[in-house]
Amino acid sequence: MQLLRYLSDAPLRRRVTAATNKVEAFNGFSQWLGFGNRGVLADNDPVEQEKAMKFNALLTNAVIFHNALDIAEIVRQLLEEGWTIEPEELAHISPYLTEHINRFGEYSTHELGIQPEAYDPKLNVDFTQLREENLTSEGFGRAA
């Protein structure tokens, strides 16, 4: 009965599709954040598996919360500037934003006083032997 109702009721299909898309967007966002070991649980210990999953859920929820706060602050600024923002427009904004996140951090060595060596664009490798081998192998290919 549920399947027939789903097939015959277009608004129900739209609601189910929208809910499914939201869940998939959350799962994709969560997977993107959990970059360590590509989400593979390599440990056979159920306690360690549960810890990894809960840590990823905690991290995901913290980033969603932070994104929601950032979105709210931007909306407040726009309203103060005189923009009109409709609730329907806000309904299309997702907190699953990743463009502003640098997952691997930024590392600076200038505080340590380390200077990199000057870059030399020349590659000092003698390819003569490889060229000779290539010419002899090509010769065999032609004779065959």
Tab-separated table of N, CA and C in Angstrom:
chain	number	residue	atom	x	y	z
A	1	MET	N	0.820	-1.186	0.000
A	1	MET	CA	0.000	0.000	0.000
A	1	MET	C	0.875	1.265	0.000
A	2	GLN	N	1.946	1.217	0.805
A	2	GLN	CA	2.822	2.391	0.889
A	2	GLN	C	3.458	2.684	-0.467
A	3	LEU	N	3.872	1.655	-1.170
A	3	LEU	CA	4.492	1.844	-2.482
A	3	LEU	C	3.492	2.424	-3.475
A	4	LEU	N	2.266	1.930	-3.469
A	4	LEU	CA	1.243	2.470	-4.366
A	4	LEU	C	0.942	3.937	-4.028
A	5	ARG	N	0.882	4.229	-2.732
A	5	ARG	CA	0.638	5.611	-2.323
A	5	ARG	C	1.791	6.506	-2.794
A	6	TYR	N	3.023	6.017	-2.631
A	6	TYR	CA	4.197	6.781	-3.062
A	6	TYR	C	4.155	7.037	-4.570
A	7	LEU	N	3.822	6.013	-5.337
A	7	LEU	CA	3.789	6.144	-6.796
A	7	LEU	C	2.669	7.068	-7.274
A	8	SER	N	1.560	7.095	-6.570
A	8	SER	CA	0.421	7.892	-7.034
A	8	SER	C	0.379	9.312	-6.457
A	9	ASP	N	1.212	9.609	-5.468
A	9	ASP	CA	1.153	10.901	-4.780
A	9	ASP	C	2.425	11.710	-5.069
A	10	ALA	N	2.340	12.627	-6.029
A	10	ALA	CA	3.511	13.425	-6.435
A	10	ALA	C	4.060	14.282	-5.284
A	11	PRO	N	3.221	14.956	-4.494
A	11	PRO	CA	3.775	15.731	-3.368
A	11	PRO	C	4.523	14.853	-2.363
A	12	LEU	N	4.027	13.642	-2.124
A	12	LEU	CA	4.722	12.720	-1.223
A	12	LEU	C	6.092	12.359	-1.800
A	13	ARG	N	6.156	12.087	-3.094
A	13	ARG	CA	7.435	11.763	-3.733
A	13	ARG	C	8.425	12.919	-3.598
A	14	ARG	N	7.941	14.142	-3.765
A	14	ARG	CA	8.823	15.310	-3.624
A	14	ARG	C	9.359	15.427	-2.197
A	15	ARG	N	8.482	15.191	-1.207
A	15	ARG	CA	8.925	15.261	0.198
A	15	ARG	C	9.941	14.170	0.502
A	16	VAL	N	9.687	12.955	0.026
A	16	VAL	CA	10.613	11.845	0.258
A	16	VAL	C	11.949	12.121	-0.429
A	17	THR	N	11.901	12.623	-1.647
A	17	THR	CA	13.136	12.940	-2.377
A	17	THR	C	13.915	14.034	-1.671
A	18	ALA	N	13.225	15.057	-1.207
A	18	ALA	CA	13.894	16.154	-0.496
A	18	ALA	C	14.560	15.648	0.780
A	19	ALA	N	13.835	14.810	1.532
A	19	ALA	CA	14.411	14.265	2.768
A	19	ALA	C	15.604	13.366	2.462
A	20	THR	N	15.498	12.552	1.420
A	20	THR	CA	16.603	11.673	1.028
A	20	THR	C	17.813	12.498	0.610
A	21	ASN	N	17.586	13.570	-0.147
A	21	ASN	CA	18.694	14.422	-0.575
A	21	ASN	C	19.381	15.078	0.617
A	22	LYS	N	18.609	15.473	1.622
A	22	LYS	CA	19.204	16.077	2.816
A	22	LYS	C	20.069	15.064	3.563
A	23	VAL	N	19.580	13.854	3.683
A	23	VAL	CA	20.350	12.809	4.367
A	23	VAL	C	21.622	12.500	3.592
A	24	GLU	N	21.523	12.397	2.280
A	24	GLU	CA	22.705	12.118	1.460
A	24	GLU	C	23.700	13.267	1.518
A	25	ALA	N	23.209	14.501	1.545
A	25	ALA	CA	24.106	15.656	1.658
A	25	ALA	C	24.838	15.620	3.000
A	26	PHE	N	24.115	15.278	4.070
A	26	PHE	CA	24.749	15.165	5.385
A	26	PHE	C	25.810	14.075	5.364
A	27	ASN	N	25.469	12.918	4.813
A	27	ASN	CA	26.428	11.811	4.774
A	27	ASN	C	27.669	12.173	3.958
A	28	GLY	N	27.481	12.842	2.831
A	28	GLY	CA	28.614	13.268	2.020
A	28	GLY	C	29.485	14.275	2.756
A	29	PHE	N	28.849	15.216	3.450
A	29	PHE	CA	29.563	16.213	4.236
A	29	PHE	C	30.354	15.539	5.353
A	30	SER	N	29.721	14.627	6.050
A	30	SER	CA	30.368	13.913	7.141
A	30	SER	C	31.548	13.095	6.633
A	31	GLN	N	31.371	12.461	5.496
A	31	GLN	CA	32.455	11.662	4.916
A	31	GLN	C	33.605	12.573	4.485
A	32	TRP	N	33.300	13.742	3.928
A	32	TRP	CA	34.341	14.676	3.526
A	32	TRP	C	35.159	15.137	4.723
A	33	LEU	N	34.488	15.396	5.854
A	33	LEU	CA	35.195	15.834	7.056
A	33	LEU	C	36.043	14.711	7.648
A	34	GLY	N	35.557	13.501	7.584
A	34	GLY	CA	36.281	12.368	8.158
A	34	GLY	C	37.326	11.837	7.207
A	35	PHE	N	38.320	12.669	6.873
A	35	PHE	CA	39.281	12.323	5.842
A	35	PHE	C	40.276	11.271	6.295
A	36	GLY	N	40.441	11.069	7.596
A	36	GLY	CA	41.418	10.096	8.075
A	36	GLY	C	41.058	8.688	7.658
A	37	ASN	N	41.932	8.032	6.942
A	37	ASN	CA	41.756	6.654	6.494
A	37	ASN	C	40.537	6.487	5.602
A	38	ARG	N	40.077	7.572	4.998
A	38	ARG	CA	38.950	7.571	4.054
A	38	ARG	C	37.690	6.917	4.619
A	39	GLY	N	37.495	7.052	5.900
A	39	GLY	CA	36.305	6.510	6.532
A	39	GLY	C	36.341	5.014	6.784
A	40	VAL	N	37.463	4.373	6.473
A	40	VAL	CA	37.577	2.929	6.694
A	40	VAL	C	37.920	2.692	8.159
A	41	LEU	N	37.156	1.835	8.801
A	41	LEU	CA	37.429	1.473	10.189
A	41	LEU	C	38.394	0.292	10.167
A	42	ALA	N	39.670	0.581	10.392
A	42	ALA	CA	40.707	-0.433	10.253
A	42	ALA	C	40.890	-1.257	11.523
A	43	ASP	N	40.295	-0.834	12.614
A	43	ASP	CA	40.470	-1.517	13.890
A	43	ASP	C	39.314	-2.501	14.102
A	44	ASN	N	39.638	-3.702	14.569
A	44	ASN	CA	38.586	-4.701	14.820
A	44	ASN	C	37.940	-4.536	16.193
A	45	ASP	N	38.454	-3.626	16.984
A	45	ASP	CA	37.922	-3.404	18.321
A	45	ASP	C	36.645	-2.570	18.221
A	46	PRO	N	35.496	-3.122	18.637
A	46	PRO	CA	34.233	-2.380	18.536
A	46	PRO	C	34.253	-1.059	19.308
A	47	VAL	N	34.973	-0.999	20.416
A	47	VAL	CA	35.052	0.240	21.196
A	47	VAL	C	35.776	1.311	20.382
A	48	GLU	N	36.875	0.943	19.726
A	48	GLU	CA	37.618	1.897	18.898
A	48	GLU	C	36.802	2.315	17.672
A	49	GLN	N	36.054	1.385	17.097
A	49	GLN	CA	35.187	1.715	15.966
A	49	GLN	C	34.121	2.723	16.387
A	50	GLU	N	33.522	2.478	17.540
A	50	GLU	CA	32.489	3.387	18.035
A	50	GLU	C	33.069	4.768	18.321
A	51	LYS	N	34.293	4.800	18.887
A	51	LYS	CA	34.946	6.086	19.145
A	51	LYS	C	35.177	6.851	17.849
A	52	ALA	N	35.659	6.164	16.822
A	52	ALA	CA	35.927	6.823	15.538
A	52	ALA	C	34.642	7.378	14.937
A	53	MET	N	33.567	6.600	15.000
A	53	MET	CA	32.292	7.050	14.441
A	53	MET	C	31.726	8.225	15.238
A	54	LYS	N	31.810	8.160	16.563
A	54	LYS	CA	31.283	9.246	17.390
A	54	LYS	C	32.124	10.509	17.237
A	55	PHE	N	33.445	10.352	17.104
A	55	PHE	CA	34.291	11.524	16.893
A	55	PHE	C	33.930	12.202	15.581
A	56	ASN	N	33.715	11.411	14.527
A	56	ASN	CA	33.346	11.991	13.238
A	56	ASN	C	31.984	12.685	13.328
A	57	ALA	N	31.041	12.090	14.044
A	57	ALA	CA	29.717	12.720	14.217
A	57	ALA	C	29.847	14.016	15.012
A	58	LEU	N	30.686	14.019	16.048
A	58	LEU	CA	30.900	15.223	16.846
A	58	LEU	C	31.535	16.326	15.998
A	59	LEU	N	32.558	15.957	15.228
A	59	LEU	CA	33.215	16.927	14.353
A	59	LEU	C	32.231	17.476	13.326
A	60	THR	N	31.441	16.596	12.722
A	60	THR	CA	30.453	17.022	11.721
A	60	THR	C	29.459	18.004	12.322
A	61	ASN	N	28.929	17.674	13.480
A	61	ASN	CA	27.943	18.559	14.124
A	61	ASN	C	28.570	19.889	14.545
A	62	ALA	N	29.823	19.876	14.988
A	62	ALA	CA	30.492	21.113	15.373
A	62	ALA	C	30.685	22.029	14.157
A	63	VAL	N	31.067	21.453	13.023
A	63	VAL	CA	31.269	22.261	11.818
A	63	VAL	C	29.931	22.782	11.300
A	64	ILE	N	28.888	21.968	11.360
A	64	ILE	CA	27.555	22.426	10.952
A	64	ILE	C	27.117	23.597	11.840
A	65	PHE	N	27.331	23.477	13.134
A	65	PHE	CA	26.977	24.550	14.062
A	65	PHE	C	27.756	25.824	13.738
A	66	HIS	N	29.046	25.673	13.507
A	66	HIS	CA	29.882	26.832	13.163
A	66	HIS	C	29.400	27.472	11.858
A	67	ASN	N	29.100	26.639	10.848
A	67	ASN	CA	28.588	27.167	9.574
A	67	ASN	C	27.265	27.901	9.773
A	68	ALA	N	26.392	27.340	10.607
A	68	ALA	CA	25.094	27.989	10.861
A	68	ALA	C	25.286	29.345	11.538
A	69	LEU	N	26.238	29.422	12.472
A	69	LEU	CA	26.525	30.712	13.111
A	69	LEU	C	27.060	31.709	12.093
A	70	ASP	N	27.960	31.264	11.212
A	70	ASP	CA	28.498	32.147	10.174
A	70	ASP	C	27.399	32.629	9.235
A	71	ILE	N	26.519	31.721	8.838
A	71	ILE	CA	25.411	32.086	7.943
A	71	ILE	C	24.504	33.107	8.629
A	72	ALA	N	24.186	32.866	9.905
A	72	ALA	CA	23.324	33.796	10.648
A	72	ALA	C	23.971	35.173	10.737
A	73	GLU	N	25.279	35.228	10.959
A	73	GLU	CA	25.971	36.518	11.052
A	73	GLU	C	25.936	37.245	9.711
A	74	ILE	N	26.132	36.524	8.634
A	74	ILE	CA	26.080	37.140	7.305
A	74	ILE	C	24.674	37.651	7.008
A	75	VAL	N	23.654	36.890	7.366
A	75	VAL	CA	22.269	37.324	7.153
A	75	VAL	C	21.996	38.587	7.970
A	76	ARG	N	22.471	38.627	9.220
A	76	ARG	CA	22.294	39.829	10.039
A	76	ARG	C	22.953	41.047	9.384
A	77	GLN	N	24.171	40.862	8.876
A	77	GLN	CA	24.875	41.965	8.214
A	77	GLN	C	24.108	42.446	6.985
A	78	LEU	N	23.601	41.512	6.199
A	78	LEU	CA	22.839	41.888	5.004
A	78	LEU	C	21.567	42.643	5.376
A	79	LEU	N	20.878	42.179	6.420
A	79	LEU	CA	19.669	42.877	6.864
A	79	LEU	C	19.998	44.287	7.346
A	80	GLU	N	21.127	44.449	8.060
A	80	GLU	CA	21.540	45.778	8.531
A	80	GLU	C	21.868	46.702	7.363
A	81	GLU	N	22.357	46.120	6.265
A	81	GLU	CA	22.683	46.915	5.083
A	81	GLU	C	21.443	47.247	4.257
A	82	GLY	N	20.292	46.726	4.657
A	82	GLY	CA	19.054	47.058	3.968
A	82	GLY	C	18.559	46.003	2.988
A	83	TRP	N	19.213	44.887	2.915
A	83	TRP	CA	18.758	43.817	2.023
A	83	TRP	C	17.485	43.197	2.578
A	84	THR	N	16.647	42.715	1.686
A	84	THR	CA	15.452	41.971	2.083
A	84	THR	C	15.718	40.496	1.832
A	85	ILE	N	15.559	39.712	2.867
A	85	ILE	CA	15.808	38.269	2.752
A	85	ILE	C	14.539	37.540	3.150
A	86	GLU	N	14.039	36.759	2.221
A	86	GLU	CA	12.801	36.013	2.448
A	86	GLU	C	13.116	34.646	3.075
A	87	PRO	N	12.202	34.127	3.890
A	87	PRO	CA	12.409	32.796	4.480
A	87	PRO	C	12.617	31.700	3.428
A	88	GLU	N	11.951	31.851	2.280
A	88	GLU	CA	12.107	30.850	1.214
A	88	GLU	C	13.546	30.825	0.701
A	89	GLU	N	14.191	31.992	0.683
A	89	GLU	CA	15.584	32.064	0.247
A	89	GLU	C	16.503	31.399	1.270
A	90	LEU	N	16.234	31.626	2.535
A	90	LEU	CA	17.048	31.003	3.581
A	90	LEU	C	16.880	29.489	3.603
A	91	ALA	N	15.711	29.027	3.185
A	91	ALA	CA	15.456	27.584	3.189
A	91	ALA	C	16.365	26.840	2.224
A	92	HIS	N	16.930	27.564	1.251
A	92	HIS	CA	17.804	26.923	0.260
A	92	HIS	C	19.272	26.940	0.660
A	93	ILE	N	19.589	27.548	1.785
A	93	ILE	CA	20.980	27.612	2.233
A	93	ILE	C	21.283	26.381	3.074
A	94	SER	N	22.382	25.726	2.751
A	94	SER	CA	22.780	24.519	3.463
A	94	SER	C	23.950	24.806	4.390
A	95	PRO	N	23.955	24.215	5.569
A	95	PRO	CA	25.115	24.386	6.465
A	95	PRO	C	26.247	23.416	6.137
A	96	TYR	N	26.121	22.664	5.050
A	96	TYR	CA	27.140	21.684	4.685
A	96	TYR	C	28.170	22.316	3.743
A	97	LEU	N	28.702	23.450	4.152
A	97	LEU	CA	29.654	24.188	3.324
A	97	LEU	C	31.070	23.713	3.617
A	98	THR	N	31.879	23.563	2.575
A	98	THR	CA	33.245	23.074	2.761
A	98	THR	C	34.305	23.986	2.156
A	99	GLU	N	33.911	24.940	1.325
A	99	GLU	CA	34.886	25.741	0.587
A	99	GLU	C	35.826	26.512	1.509
A	100	HIS	N	35.359	26.910	2.671
A	100	HIS	CA	36.156	27.729	3.577
A	100	HIS	C	36.989	26.895	4.552
A	101	ILE	N	36.919	25.582	4.463
A	101	ILE	CA	37.607	24.712	5.414
A	101	ILE	C	38.909	24.206	4.793
A	102	ASN	N	39.993	24.411	5.502
A	102	ASN	CA	41.287	23.881	5.096
A	102	ASN	C	41.566	22.682	6.000
A	103	ARG	N	41.177	21.495	5.536
A	103	ARG	CA	41.239	20.306	6.374
A	103	ARG	C	42.641	19.972	6.860
A	104	PHE	N	43.636	20.298	6.096
A	104	PHE	CA	44.992	19.882	6.434
A	104	PHE	C	45.802	20.998	7.082
A	105	GLY	N	45.201	22.146	7.317
A	105	GLY	CA	45.863	23.232	8.001
A	105	GLY	C	46.817	24.012	7.126
A	106	GLU	N	47.360	25.051	7.712
A	106	GLU	CA	48.373	25.867	7.057
A	106	GLU	C	49.593	25.857	7.955
A	107	TYR	N	50.724	25.581	7.371
A	107	TYR	CA	51.944	25.469	8.147
A	107	TYR	C	52.951	26.489	7.650
A	108	SER	N	53.495	27.242	8.570
A	108	SER	CA	54.445	28.281	8.229
A	108	SER	C	55.756	27.991	8.940
A	109	THR	N	56.839	28.136	8.216
A	109	THR	CA	58.153	27.922	8.827
A	109	THR	C	58.923	29.222	8.981
A	110	HIS	N	58.358	30.354	8.564
A	110	HIS	CA	59.123	31.596	8.644
A	110	HIS	C	59.412	32.002	10.094
A	111	GLU	N	58.576	31.575	11.038
A	111	GLU	CA	58.855	31.882	12.436
A	111	GLU	C	60.085	31.137	12.934
A	112	LEU	N	60.392	30.014	12.316
A	112	LEU	CA	61.534	29.201	12.736
A	112	LEU	C	62.845	29.695	12.125
A	113	GLY	N	62.756	30.594	11.172
A	113	GLY	CA	63.952	31.105	10.526
A	113	GLY	C	64.532	30.143	9.499
A	114	ILE	N	63.748	29.210	9.031
A	114	ILE	CA	64.228	28.238	8.041
A	114	ILE	C	64.023	28.821	6.652
A	115	GLN	N	65.081	28.915	5.891
A	115	GLN	CA	64.992	29.394	4.519
A	115	GLN	C	65.178	28.217	3.569
A	116	PRO	N	64.288	28.053	2.603
A	116	PRO	CA	64.474	26.960	1.647
A	116	PRO	C	65.653	27.254	0.736
A	117	GLU	N	66.244	26.181	0.213
A	117	GLU	CA	67.346	26.349	-0.730
A	117	GLU	C	66.804	26.961	-2.014
A	118	ALA	N	67.686	27.662	-2.723
A	118	ALA	CA	67.283	28.261	-3.991
A	118	ALA	C	66.868	27.156	-4.957
A	119	TYR	N	65.801	27.428	-5.687
A	119	TYR	CA	65.287	26.435	-6.631
A	119	TYR	C	66.145	26.408	-7.889
A	120	ASP	N	66.584	25.213	-8.272
A	120	ASP	CA	67.366	25.038	-9.499
A	120	ASP	C	66.464	24.337	-10.507
A	121	PRO	N	66.080	25.018	-11.584
A	121	PRO	CA	65.149	24.406	-12.548
A	121	PRO	C	65.785	23.293	-13.375
A	122	LYS	N	67.113	23.173	-13.364
A	122	LYS	CA	67.769	22.123	-14.146
A	122	LYS	C	67.675	20.795	-13.408
A	123	LEU	N	67.418	19.776	-14.147
A	123	LEU	CA	67.369	18.434	-13.589
A	123	LEU	C	68.647	17.736	-14.022
A	124	ASN	N	69.567	17.563	-13.102
A	124	ASN	CA	70.871	16.995	-13.434
A	124	ASN	C	70.810	15.479	-13.427
A	125	VAL	N	70.168	14.942	-14.446
A	125	VAL	CA	70.056	13.498	-14.601
A	125	VAL	C	70.515	13.156	-16.011
A	126	ASP	N	71.344	12.146	-16.107
A	126	ASP	CA	71.844	11.714	-17.411
A	126	ASP	C	70.884	10.667	-17.971
A	127	PHE	N	70.144	11.045	-19.014
A	127	PHE	CA	69.174	10.148	-19.641
A	127	PHE	C	69.769	9.393	-20.832
A	128	THR	N	71.072	9.491	-21.050
A	128	THR	CA	71.705	8.865	-22.210
A	128	THR	C	71.432	7.371	-22.247
A	129	GLN	N	71.593	6.701	-21.125
A	129	GLN	CA	71.404	5.252	-21.080
A	129	GLN	C	69.965	4.884	-21.438
A	130	LEU	N	69.004	5.630	-20.940
A	130	LEU	CA	67.604	5.337	-21.254
A	130	LEU	C	67.316	5.573	-22.734
A	131	ARG	N	67.904	6.622	-23.309
A	131	ARG	CA	67.717	6.884	-24.731
A	131	ARG	C	68.284	5.749	-25.569
A	132	GLU	N	69.475	5.270	-25.182
A	132	GLU	CA	70.110	4.175	-25.935
A	132	GLU	C	69.265	2.909	-25.855
A	133	GLU	N	68.729	2.606	-24.646
A	133	GLU	CA	67.878	1.421	-24.487
A	133	GLU	C	66.611	1.563	-25.311
A	134	ASN	N	66.050	2.752	-25.361
A	134	ASN	CA	64.829	3.009	-26.115
A	134	ASN	C	65.088	2.827	-27.610
A	135	LEU	N	66.229	3.315	-28.091
A	135	LEU	CA	66.557	3.171	-29.507
A	135	LEU	C	66.747	1.710	-29.862
A	136	THR	N	67.407	0.939	-29.022
A	136	THR	CA	67.619	-0.480	-29.334
A	136	THR	C	66.309	-1.253	-29.251
A	137	SER	N	65.434	-0.910	-28.324
A	137	SER	CA	64.150	-1.629	-28.241
A	137	SER	C	63.255	-1.259	-29.409
A	138	GLU	N	63.340	-0.002	-29.887
A	138	GLU	CA	62.556	0.384	-31.057
A	138	GLU	C	63.030	-0.364	-32.297
A	139	GLY	N	64.354	-0.550	-32.355
A	139	GLY	CA	64.901	-1.293	-33.487
A	139	GLY	C	64.350	-2.701	-33.538
A	140	PHE	N	64.203	-3.343	-32.374
A	140	PHE	CA	63.658	-4.702	-32.348
A	140	PHE	C	62.201	-4.693	-32.805
A	141	GLY	N	61.503	-3.642	-32.459
A	141	GLY	CA	60.103	-3.555	-32.831
A	141	GLY	C	59.926	-3.437	-34.338
A	142	ARG	N	60.845	-2.748	-34.994
A	142	ARG	CA	60.730	-2.588	-36.437
A	142	ARG	C	61.097	-3.855	-37.170
A	143	ALA	N	62.048	-4.567	-36.632
A	143	ALA	CA	62.500	-5.776	-37.334
A	143	ALA	C	61.480	-6.878	-37.234
A	144	ALA	N	60.668	-6.848	-36.244
A	144	ALA	CA	59.721	-7.959	-36.034
A	144	ALA	C	58.604	-7.943	-36.979
